[in-house]
Amino acid sequence: MPDRETMPSAPAPEVSARAAALPQEALRIASGYAFSGPALHLGALLWDGQCLPDAQIRVPLAMLNRHGLVAGATGTGKTKTLQLIAEQLSAQGVPVFLADVKGDLSGIAAPGRRDARVEGRAADVHQSWTATGFPAEYYALGGIGRGIPVRATVTGFGPVLLSKVLRLNRTQEQSLALIFHYADSKGLELIDLKDLRAVVTFLTSDEGRPELKTIGGLSSATAGVILRSLTAFEAQGASGFFGEPEFDTGELLRTAEDGRGVVSVLELSAVQDRPQLFSTFLMWLLADLFHDLPELGDVDKPRLVFFLDEAHLLFDDASEAFLESITQTVRLIRSKGVGVFFVTQTPKDVPADVLAQLGNRVQHALRAFTPDDQKALNATVKTFPKSPYDLEEVLTGLGTGEAVVTVLSEKGAPTPVAATRLRAPESLMGPLGQDALERAVAESALYERYAQAVDRESAYERLERGRGAKGPDEMRDAAPREPREPREPREEERPSAVEQVVGSGVFQSLARSVGTQIGREITRSLFGTARRSGRRRR
């Protein structure tokens, strides 16, 4: 059960009598964190070289959908900060998504271990530390790693995100969007990478070139570049990430039987050598949630908080269209009750337009060993509100598990900048044992739903079967489609009456637009990801 300190806080409009004895400037800072509603406890104020446990630094629960940034040099405690925030969100009934790049967040399901360091930190910040495990689900991209496989269809992923993964330039990105449009209009389902490669190969073949001419602005040379990029991508072993069953992002919104939010941990350590892929895949998850969730407006607590580790990878070599899509998604998803925290080394890793949307900041120590380091330090200091601290000195002198904090108050105004000694997480600070992890995955109710990959008839099979026909329209008439269903669909996956009328049973897994088979293009979101109907609502 949750610790009493992680449950909704009692009203505290003013600081305690003991805190009133603080130095005047420290008291002013502490007063900025005396919230009356539910809040997460981050730690205690650091002032003039001393930890002041009566000056508690907190963040209002209702402000966690205003997004945030956790930054700092390697080894300064960013991962433990994620764990600390995730635990308290879970305890207050908020589901959490964690991108586990280094593989050391899986321990959140197991109670922590009391030792001298934990006891010392708890005493420093007046924390009633209790070893506690939290409900967790473990996922892995495409089943590479120990976790429930997370896959997306190529159509679901969309051309904008796929262009980022394939490192296409703007012209090539636009051409890929035209290829998606062509496949949509011809009813060629793009489920896995071989489907997309088959469509591009067909368009560059002798029989497909007449079709290519019908797509304005797409040259055979550009199509060839896309095909080569796609082939190289497949050679890196990326095929397993695309296919069916496609992951339903609604799974991330679940709570446990005791009311605590489920912590979804996506293991990424096995794919660290493919950073473009996993960072963009995380953006697909967020984009899918964005166009799937209803508007909520201001809420008492977030519906989900999403942590994007190694966030700089999202923005490296990103096209203008991709950056605009991220900015717009972050700006708009707040009203759907979803908070997004970017985790990286310095704020300059995040574009200014995105950084402007991040209301909560936890800045761990920075180093200034080189001129570039000093430049990054100066830029970071300028992103904070004015404060009585010498931030350059403070940021280079913080210890592990200490940070400079500013969040949004209950009224939406920035709180005073506060150097903070952070609390210790109550769950295991390290990876879960391999046996325990594998057992948790195998016993999950989701394992049977997603573990087995399915390869049913789609664009590749149709194009192979229709060789020698004039084009996809003739292929459609040449032989009826006979999709293979791996299991009886769940009630929520069953096609609507309209879908049954147009014979679109192949869309049961994708639940895509019913108009595709009659020549209409799938409606796409900001990232070009396909909208899916018939999704579960939570």
mmCIF file of C-alpha atoms in Angstrom, residues 49 113 184 225 250-251 263 436 439 460 468 487 508 524 538:
data_model
loop_
_atom_site.group_PDB
_atom_site.id
_atom_site.type_symbol
_atom_site.label_atom_id
_atom_site.label_comp_id
_atom_site.label_asym_id
_atom_site.label_seq_id
_atom_site.Cartn_x
_atom_site.Cartn_y
_atom_site.Cartn_z
ATOM 1 C CA GLY A 49 25.300 24.971 2.232
ATOM 2 C CA ARG A 113 16.666 -2.065 0.251
ATOM 3 C CA ASP A 184 -4.102 3.953 -49.046
ATOM 4 C CA VAL A 225 16.570 6.362 -52.549
ATOM 5 C CA GLY A 250 -4.727 2.372 -24.183
ATOM 6 C CA GLU A 251 -2.878 -0.332 -22.223
ATOM 7 C CA VAL A 263 3.989 1.836 -14.264
ATOM 8 C CA ALA A 436 11.716 -12.169 -11.524
ATOM 9 C CA ARG A 439 8.155 -14.295 -14.488
ATOM 10 C CA TYR A 460 3.316 -7.769 -50.095
ATOM 11 C CA GLY A 468 1.651 -9.575 -64.450
ATOM 12 C CA ARG A 487 -7.374 -15.642 -32.758
ATOM 13 C CA GLN A 508 -9.918 -5.622 -37.568
ATOM 14 C CA ARG A 524 -3.867 10.977 -40.461
ATOM 15 C CA ARG A 538 -10.354 3.892 -20.300
#
